[in-house]
mmCIF file of C-alpha atoms in Angstrom:
data_model
loop_
_atom_site.group_PDB
_atom_site.id
_atom_site.type_symbol
_atom_site.label_atom_id
_atom_site.label_comp_id
_atom_site.label_asym_id
_atom_site.label_seq_id
_atom_site.Cartn_x
_atom_site.Cartn_y
_atom_site.Cartn_z
ATOM 1 C CA MET A 439 -56.725 -27.878 -112.140
ATOM 2 C CA GLN A 440 -53.440 -29.489 -113.140
ATOM 3 C CA GLN A 441 -53.045 -32.978 -111.553
ATOM 4 C CA LYS A 442 -49.547 -33.772 -109.998
ATOM 5 C CA THR A 443 -47.453 -36.348 -111.689
ATOM 6 C CA PRO A 444 -46.958 -39.364 -109.367
ATOM 7 C CA LEU A 445 -43.320 -39.842 -108.077
ATOM 8 C CA SER A 446 -41.360 -42.360 -109.616
ATOM 9 C CA ASN A 447 -39.898 -45.130 -107.490
ATOM 10 C CA SER A 448 -36.363 -43.570 -107.546
ATOM 11 C CA GLU A 449 -37.826 -40.244 -106.455
ATOM 12 C CA LEU A 450 -39.909 -41.828 -103.790
ATOM 13 C CA LEU A 451 -36.834 -43.691 -102.401
ATOM 14 C CA LEU A 452 -34.928 -40.396 -102.437
ATOM 15 C CA GLU A 453 -37.657 -38.589 -100.401
ATOM 16 C CA THR A 454 -37.943 -41.417 -98.025
ATOM 17 C CA GLU A 455 -34.160 -41.236 -97.412
ATOM 18 C CA LYS A 456 -34.290 -37.541 -96.699
ATOM 19 C CA LEU A 457 -37.139 -38.069 -94.268
ATOM 20 C CA ARG A 458 -35.170 -40.887 -92.526
ATOM 21 C CA GLN A 459 -32.099 -38.530 -92.228
ATOM 22 C CA ASN A 460 -34.121 -35.739 -90.819
ATOM 23 C CA LEU A 461 -35.712 -38.134 -88.334
ATOM 24 C CA GLU A 462 -32.279 -39.356 -87.308
ATOM 25 C CA LEU A 463 -31.053 -35.641 -86.894
ATOM 26 C CA LEU A 464 -34.094 -34.976 -84.692
ATOM 27 C CA LYS A 465 -33.336 -38.011 -82.607
ATOM 28 C CA ARG A 466 -29.736 -36.936 -82.058
ATOM 29 C CA GLU A 467 -30.885 -33.391 -81.240
ATOM 30 C CA LYS A 468 -33.478 -34.761 -78.701
ATOM 31 C CA PHE A 469 -30.671 -36.970 -77.140
ATOM 32 C CA ASP A 470 -28.445 -33.993 -76.913
ATOM 33 C CA LEU A 471 -31.184 -31.958 -75.447
ATOM 34 C CA GLU A 472 -32.008 -34.534 -72.814
ATOM 35 C CA ILE A 473 -28.265 -34.747 -71.858
ATOM 36 C CA LEU A 474 -28.092 -30.980 -71.531
ATOM 37 C CA LEU A 475 -31.285 -30.985 -69.457
ATOM 38 C CA GLU A 476 -29.864 -33.612 -67.129
ATOM 39 C CA THR A 477 -26.595 -31.762 -66.788
ATOM 40 C CA THR A 478 -28.288 -28.583 -66.178
ATOM 41 C CA THR A 479 -30.498 -30.053 -63.429
ATOM 42 C CA VAL A 480 -27.508 -31.689 -61.721
ATOM 43 C CA HIS A 481 -25.500 -28.442 -61.800
ATOM 44 C CA ALA A 482 -28.435 -26.389 -60.820
ATOM 45 C CA ASP A 483 -28.646 -28.264 -57.465
ATOM 46 C CA LEU A 484 -24.865 -27.716 -56.915
ATOM 47 C CA VAL A 485 -25.072 -24.109 -57.787
ATOM 48 C CA GLU A 486 -28.123 -23.654 -55.477
ATOM 49 C CA ALA A 487 -26.060 -25.410 -52.661
ATOM 50 C CA GLN A 488 -23.085 -23.155 -53.328
ATOM 51 C CA LEU A 489 -25.297 -20.076 -53.408
ATOM 52 C CA HIS A 490 -26.902 -21.162 -50.071
ATOM 53 C CA GLU A 491 -23.468 -21.682 -48.589
ATOM 54 C CA SER A 492 -22.263 -18.387 -49.951
ATOM 55 C CA ASN A 493 -25.333 -16.659 -48.412
ATOM 56 C CA LEU A 494 -24.672 -18.303 -45.031
ATOM 57 C CA GLN A 495 -20.971 -17.267 -45.151
ATOM 58 C CA LEU A 496 -21.963 -13.733 -46.082
ATOM 59 C CA GLN A 497 -24.394 -13.471 -43.233
ATOM 60 C CA LEU A 498 -21.772 -14.790 -40.886
ATOM 61 C CA GLU A 499 -19.397 -12.118 -42.095
ATOM 62 C CA VAL A 500 -21.963 -9.367 -41.711
ATOM 63 C CA ARG A 501 -22.662 -10.401 -38.198
ATOM 64 C CA GLU A 502 -18.867 -10.711 -37.321
ATOM 65 C CA ARG A 503 -18.411 -7.200 -38.856
ATOM 66 C CA LYS A 504 -21.243 -5.687 -37.004
ATOM 67 C CA ALA A 505 -19.858 -7.312 -33.829
ATOM 68 C CA ALA A 506 -16.344 -5.931 -34.641
ATOM 69 C CA GLU A 507 -17.739 -2.417 -35.269
ATOM 70 C CA ALA A 508 -19.692 -2.538 -31.914
ATOM 71 C CA LYS A 509 -16.571 -3.655 -30.115
ATOM 72 C CA LEU A 510 -14.668 -0.916 -31.798
ATOM 73 C CA LYS A 511 -17.237 1.648 -30.871
ATOM 74 C CA ALA A 512 -17.218 0.455 -27.196
ATOM 75 C CA SER A 513 -13.323 0.735 -27.267
ATOM 76 C CA GLU A 514 -13.650 4.213 -28.740
ATOM 77 C CA ASN A 515 -15.926 5.270 -25.829
ATOM 78 C CA LYS A 516 -13.663 3.676 -23.265
ATOM 79 C CA LEU A 517 -10.743 5.473 -24.755
ATOM 80 C CA LYS A 518 -12.661 8.754 -24.628
ATOM 81 C CA ALA A 519 -13.603 8.193 -21.036
ATOM 82 C CA LEU A 520 -10.106 7.291 -20.157
ATOM 83 C CA LEU A 521 -8.817 10.315 -21.992
ATOM 84 C CA LYS A 522 -11.273 12.456 -20.080
ATOM 85 C CA THR A 523 -10.088 10.990 -16.794
ATOM 86 C CA VAL A 524 -6.337 11.381 -17.628
ATOM 87 C CA THR A 525 -6.984 14.979 -18.670
ATOM 88 C CA LYS A 526 -8.693 15.650 -15.380
ATOM 89 C CA ALA A 527 -6.046 13.851 -13.421
ATOM 90 C CA ASN A 528 -3.334 15.854 -15.405
ATOM 91 C CA TYR A 529 -5.220 19.013 -14.532
ATOM 92 C CA ASP A 530 -5.412 18.028 -10.827
ATOM 93 C CA LEU A 531 -1.811 17.183 -10.679
ATOM 94 C CA LYS A 532 -0.906 20.492 -12.344
ATOM 95 C CA ILE A 533 -2.922 22.269 -9.521
ATOM 96 C CA ILE A 534 -1.204 20.160 -6.914
ATOM 97 C CA LEU A 535 2.122 20.906 -8.407
ATOM 98 C CA GLU A 536 1.433 24.607 -8.528
ATOM 99 C CA THR A 537 0.046 24.579 -5.014
ATOM 100 C CA THR A 538 3.062 22.585 -3.743
ATOM 101 C CA THR A 539 5.392 24.982 -5.429
ATOM 102 C CA VAL A 540 3.620 28.084 -3.981
ATOM 103 C CA HIS A 541 2.785 26.670 -0.512
ATOM 104 C CA GLY A 542 5.540 24.094 -0.313
ATOM 105 C CA ASP A 543 6.778 25.102 3.179
ATOM 106 C CA PHE A 544 3.190 25.119 4.653
ATOM 107 C CA ILE A 545 2.402 21.861 3.087
ATOM 108 C CA GLU A 546 5.511 20.267 4.422
ATOM 109 C CA GLU A 547 4.826 21.542 7.860
ATOM 110 C CA TYR A 548 1.315 20.515 7.700
ATOM 111 C CA THR A 549 2.198 16.940 6.558
ATOM 112 C CA HIS A 550 4.866 16.733 9.291
ATOM 113 C CA ASN A 551 2.165 17.715 11.842
ATOM 114 C CA LEU A 552 -0.168 15.088 10.522
ATOM 115 C CA SER A 553 2.437 12.470 11.184
ATOM 116 C CA ILE A 554 3.273 13.461 14.794
ATOM 117 C CA ARG A 555 -0.137 14.536 16.104
ATOM 118 C CA ASP A 556 -3.243 12.902 17.163
ATOM 119 C CA PRO A 557 -5.992 13.927 14.731
ATOM 120 C CA LEU A 558 -8.746 14.240 17.473
ATOM 121 C CA THR A 559 -6.997 16.262 20.173
ATOM 122 C CA GLY A 560 -4.025 17.818 18.365
ATOM 123 C CA LEU A 561 -1.806 16.447 21.075
ATOM 124 C CA PHE A 562 1.542 14.744 20.030
ATOM 125 C CA ASN A 563 0.966 10.993 19.189
ATOM 126 C CA ARG A 564 2.580 7.976 20.751
ATOM 127 C CA ARG A 565 5.152 7.711 18.093
ATOM 128 C CA TYR A 566 6.430 11.222 18.559
ATOM 129 C CA GLN A 567 6.326 10.859 22.352
ATOM 130 C CA GLU A 568 8.633 7.849 22.323
ATOM 131 C CA LYS A 569 11.193 9.608 20.141
ATOM 132 C CA PHE A 570 10.889 12.902 22.189
ATOM 133 C CA LEU A 571 11.368 10.906 25.430
ATOM 134 C CA GLU A 572 14.433 9.069 24.095
ATOM 135 C CA ARG A 573 16.141 12.188 22.722
ATOM 136 C CA HIS A 574 15.622 14.299 25.823
ATOM 137 C CA LEU A 575 16.438 11.438 28.231
ATOM 138 C CA LYS A 576 19.813 10.944 26.425
ATOM 139 C CA TYR A 577 20.377 14.752 26.810
ATOM 140 C CA ALA A 578 19.600 14.584 30.539
ATOM 141 C CA GLN A 579 21.906 11.597 30.992
ATOM 142 C CA GLU A 580 24.771 13.427 29.166
ATOM 143 C CA HIS A 581 24.331 16.747 30.994
ATOM 144 C CA GLN A 582 23.231 15.216 34.446
ATOM 145 C CA GLN A 583 19.738 16.953 34.426
ATOM 146 C CA ASN A 584 16.444 16.001 35.589
ATOM 147 C CA LEU A 585 13.632 14.811 33.469
ATOM 148 C CA SER A 586 10.047 14.028 34.641
ATOM 149 C CA ILE A 587 6.914 12.604 33.142
ATOM 150 C CA ILE A 588 3.364 12.801 34.251
ATOM 151 C CA MET A 589 0.891 10.044 33.214
ATOM 152 C CA GLY A 590 -2.768 11.092 33.352
ATOM 153 C CA ASP A 591 -5.958 9.051 32.995
ATOM 154 C CA ILE A 592 -9.343 10.609 32.762
ATOM 155 C CA ASP A 593 -11.575 9.265 35.599
ATOM 156 C CA TYR A 594 -14.587 7.232 34.645
ATOM 157 C CA PHE A 595 -14.126 7.885 30.987
ATOM 158 C CA LYS A 596 -15.924 4.678 29.968
ATOM 159 C CA SER A 597 -18.927 5.733 32.003
ATOM 160 C CA PHE A 598 -19.065 9.151 30.308
ATOM 161 C CA ASN A 599 -19.007 7.305 26.880
ATOM 162 C CA ASP A 600 -21.797 4.972 28.085
ATOM 163 C CA GLN A 601 -23.914 7.691 29.457
ATOM 164 C CA TRP A 602 -23.416 10.586 26.913
ATOM 165 C CA GLY A 603 -22.020 8.864 23.858
ATOM 166 C CA HIS A 604 -18.556 8.747 22.243
ATOM 167 C CA GLN A 605 -19.077 12.227 20.874
ATOM 168 C CA ALA A 606 -19.152 13.594 24.339
ATOM 169 C CA GLY A 607 -16.092 11.567 25.223
ATOM 170 C CA ASP A 608 -14.369 13.107 22.211
ATOM 171 C CA ILE A 609 -15.240 16.622 23.509
ATOM 172 C CA ILE A 610 -13.780 15.762 26.925
ATOM 173 C CA LEU A 611 -10.508 14.597 25.291
ATOM 174 C CA VAL A 612 -10.401 17.703 23.118
ATOM 175 C CA GLU A 613 -11.177 20.188 26.091
ATOM 176 C CA ILE A 614 -8.589 18.541 28.348
ATOM 177 C CA GLY A 615 -6.032 18.505 25.574
ATOM 178 C CA LYS A 616 -6.381 22.251 24.996
ATOM 179 C CA PHE A 617 -6.136 22.968 28.753
ATOM 180 C CA LEU A 618 -2.893 20.975 29.105
ATOM 181 C CA ILE A 619 -1.312 22.603 25.965
ATOM 182 C CA HIS A 620 -2.006 26.127 27.450
ATOM 183 C CA ASN A 621 -0.799 25.120 30.930
ATOM 184 C CA VAL A 622 2.766 23.718 30.309
ATOM 185 C CA ARG A 623 5.930 25.298 29.208
ATOM 186 C CA GLN A 624 6.966 25.433 25.534
ATOM 187 C CA SER A 625 9.859 23.026 26.399
ATOM 188 C CA ASP A 626 7.313 20.439 27.576
ATOM 189 C CA ILE A 627 5.168 18.291 25.350
ATOM 190 C CA THR A 628 1.656 16.772 25.889
ATOM 191 C CA CYS A 629 0.811 13.480 24.249
ATOM 192 C CA ARG A 630 -2.122 11.248 23.769
ATOM 193 C CA TYR A 631 -0.612 7.949 25.052
ATOM 194 C CA GLY A 632 -3.643 5.796 24.184
ATOM 195 C CA GLY A 633 -7.435 6.056 24.689
ATOM 196 C CA GLU A 634 -8.007 8.349 27.591
ATOM 197 C CA GLU A 635 -4.415 8.154 28.737
ATOM 198 C CA LEU A 636 -2.202 11.190 28.387
ATOM 199 C CA MET A 637 1.531 11.772 29.010
ATOM 200 C CA LEU A 638 3.462 15.026 29.708
ATOM 201 C CA ILE A 639 7.205 14.948 29.249
ATOM 202 C CA LEU A 640 9.017 17.682 31.197
ATOM 203 C CA PRO A 641 12.656 18.151 30.292
ATOM 204 C CA GLY A 642 14.861 19.735 33.068
ATOM 205 C CA THR A 643 12.101 19.324 35.735
ATOM 206 C CA SER A 644 12.628 17.714 39.078
ATOM 207 C CA LEU A 645 10.170 15.353 40.825
ATOM 208 C CA GLU A 646 8.885 18.023 43.185
ATOM 209 C CA GLU A 647 8.363 20.519 40.408
ATOM 210 C CA ALA A 648 6.546 17.829 38.346
ATOM 211 C CA LYS A 649 4.342 16.906 41.317
ATOM 212 C CA ASN A 650 3.372 20.542 41.766
ATOM 213 C CA LEU A 651 2.520 20.975 38.166
ATOM 214 C CA ALA A 652 0.443 17.818 38.171
ATOM 215 C CA GLU A 653 -1.577 19.061 41.090
ATOM 216 C CA GLN A 654 -2.080 22.399 39.333
ATOM 217 C CA LEU A 655 -3.368 20.532 36.202
ATOM 218 C CA ARG A 656 -5.626 18.342 38.313
ATOM 219 C CA LEU A 657 -7.313 21.322 39.904
ATOM 220 C CA GLY A 658 -7.628 23.179 36.651
ATOM 221 C CA ILE A 659 -9.264 20.074 34.901
ATOM 222 C CA GLN A 660 -11.643 19.825 37.900
ATOM 223 C CA GLN A 661 -12.653 23.326 37.214
ATOM 224 C CA LEU A 662 -13.239 23.041 33.593
ATOM 225 C CA SER A 663 -16.954 22.964 34.092
ATOM 226 C CA GLN A 664 -16.813 26.616 35.220
ATOM 227 C CA ASP A 665 -16.003 27.765 31.693
ATOM 228 C CA LYS A 666 -17.953 25.073 29.675
ATOM 229 C CA PRO A 667 -21.727 24.805 29.321
ATOM 230 C CA ASP A 668 -21.560 21.072 28.585
ATOM 231 C CA GLN A 669 -23.239 19.204 31.370
ATOM 232 C CA PHE A 670 -21.070 16.254 31.042
ATOM 233 C CA LEU A 671 -17.991 18.325 31.743
ATOM 234 C CA GLN A 672 -19.134 19.172 35.188
ATOM 235 C CA LYS A 673 -17.863 16.000 36.835
ATOM 236 C CA VAL A 674 -14.572 15.454 34.907
ATOM 237 C CA THR A 675 -11.549 14.668 36.917
ATOM 238 C CA ILE A 676 -8.192 13.098 36.171
ATOM 239 C CA SER A 677 -5.810 10.883 38.139
ATOM 240 C CA LEU A 678 -2.104 11.568 37.683
ATOM 241 C CA GLY A 679 1.085 9.521 38.245
ATOM 242 C CA VAL A 680 4.609 11.170 38.360
ATOM 243 C CA ALA A 681 8.032 9.718 37.878
ATOM 244 C CA SER A 682 11.452 11.246 37.366
ATOM 245 C CA PHE A 683 14.875 10.578 35.938
ATOM 246 C CA PRO A 684 17.219 9.295 37.574
ATOM 247 C CA GLU A 685 15.195 8.578 40.770
ATOM 248 C CA HIS A 686 12.789 6.092 39.130
ATOM 249 C CA GLY A 687 14.656 4.736 36.282
ATOM 250 C CA LEU A 688 17.538 5.177 33.873
ATOM 251 C CA SER A 689 15.779 4.157 30.647
ATOM 252 C CA SER A 690 12.620 5.516 29.114
ATOM 253 C CA LEU A 691 10.859 2.177 29.641
ATOM 254 C CA GLU A 692 11.679 2.276 33.422
ATOM 255 C CA ILE A 693 10.504 5.722 33.910
ATOM 256 C CA THR A 694 7.348 5.182 32.057
ATOM 257 C CA GLN A 695 6.604 2.095 33.978
ATOM 258 C CA SER A 696 7.199 3.886 37.355
ATOM 259 C CA ALA A 697 4.905 6.744 36.211
ATOM 260 C CA ASP A 698 2.178 4.151 35.088
ATOM 261 C CA ALA A 699 2.580 2.331 38.363
ATOM 262 C CA ALA A 700 2.024 5.618 40.322
ATOM 263 C CA LEU A 701 -1.067 6.426 38.200
ATOM 264 C CA TYR A 702 -2.482 2.941 39.078
ATOM 265 C CA ARG A 703 -2.022 3.750 42.588
ATOM 266 C CA ALA A 704 -3.817 7.105 42.164
ATOM 267 C CA LYS A 705 -6.705 5.249 40.662
ATOM 268 C CA ALA A 706 -6.840 2.644 43.378
ATOM 269 C CA LYS A 707 -6.704 5.469 45.982
ATOM 270 C CA GLY A 708 -10.022 6.872 44.802
ATOM 271 C CA ARG A 709 -8.972 8.790 41.675
ATOM 272 C CA ASN A 710 -8.707 12.582 41.218
ATOM 273 C CA CYS A 711 -5.395 12.768 42.911
ATOM 274 C CA VAL A 712 -1.613 12.905 42.245
ATOM 275 C CA ILE A 713 0.801 10.046 43.199
ATOM 276 C CA THR A 714 4.528 10.098 42.613
ATOM 277 C CA ALA A 715 6.598 6.869 42.104
ATOM 278 C CA SER A 716 8.394 7.672 45.289
ATOM 279 C CA GLU A 717 5.342 7.160 47.193
ATOM 280 C CA LEU A 718 5.020 3.689 46.090
ATOM 281 C CA LEU A 719 8.064 2.851 48.224
ATOM 282 C CA LEU A 720 6.426 4.135 51.428
#
């Protein structure tokens, strides 16, 4: 085996210098790596924080989008329901329009009747009574004719309601209303004045004629039980007060007050009778 020749001093110095340079290079590379590692560590925390913030923002946007989608869905459902309602309403309006067009006269008459008649008895209501009385009183004044009114009050009506109930009271009102309508002239009107009070307006009728009619009506109402099976109708009677133009007043208010005073006297006298306003002066 060949033995290596020892390095000379110059060669040894040269090798030493190379080693020193390599060592210096390694130190610089180590320093650069340490700086890179430190920078990477610092930026890694920042990147992680940014990623976390981005993730939170993304989750918020997802929740907001889902909420917006749910709200939009609810709005769509409401819109569909509204559209369905509008479609039905439009259909109903179309039917009403067609019905009104075909049966316009009937509907107009029916609506008019609703506005002037008492819904329970079918008699004319107080509003129509006042207009009718004013109109026909004016005619009577201009043509020097008589006009009479009869005020009626069902006797012991409150007791009937207390004993038999309000339904029985309603039946009494309806039956008496029917009787009056069928037993006066077409030119006369029968009104429900209020509660159990009734009023008949008789154009062109004298006091004597009105008194005779009132007596006939009183007897007829007293006999209602003969044709009706209802037990509570067997004791129904009515008190009546009669007043006329021009004897008992020149205005509708004066005549009405006179008839009402006569009715009050009939009640005080024992009920189930007819009293005229003239009898109040006796």
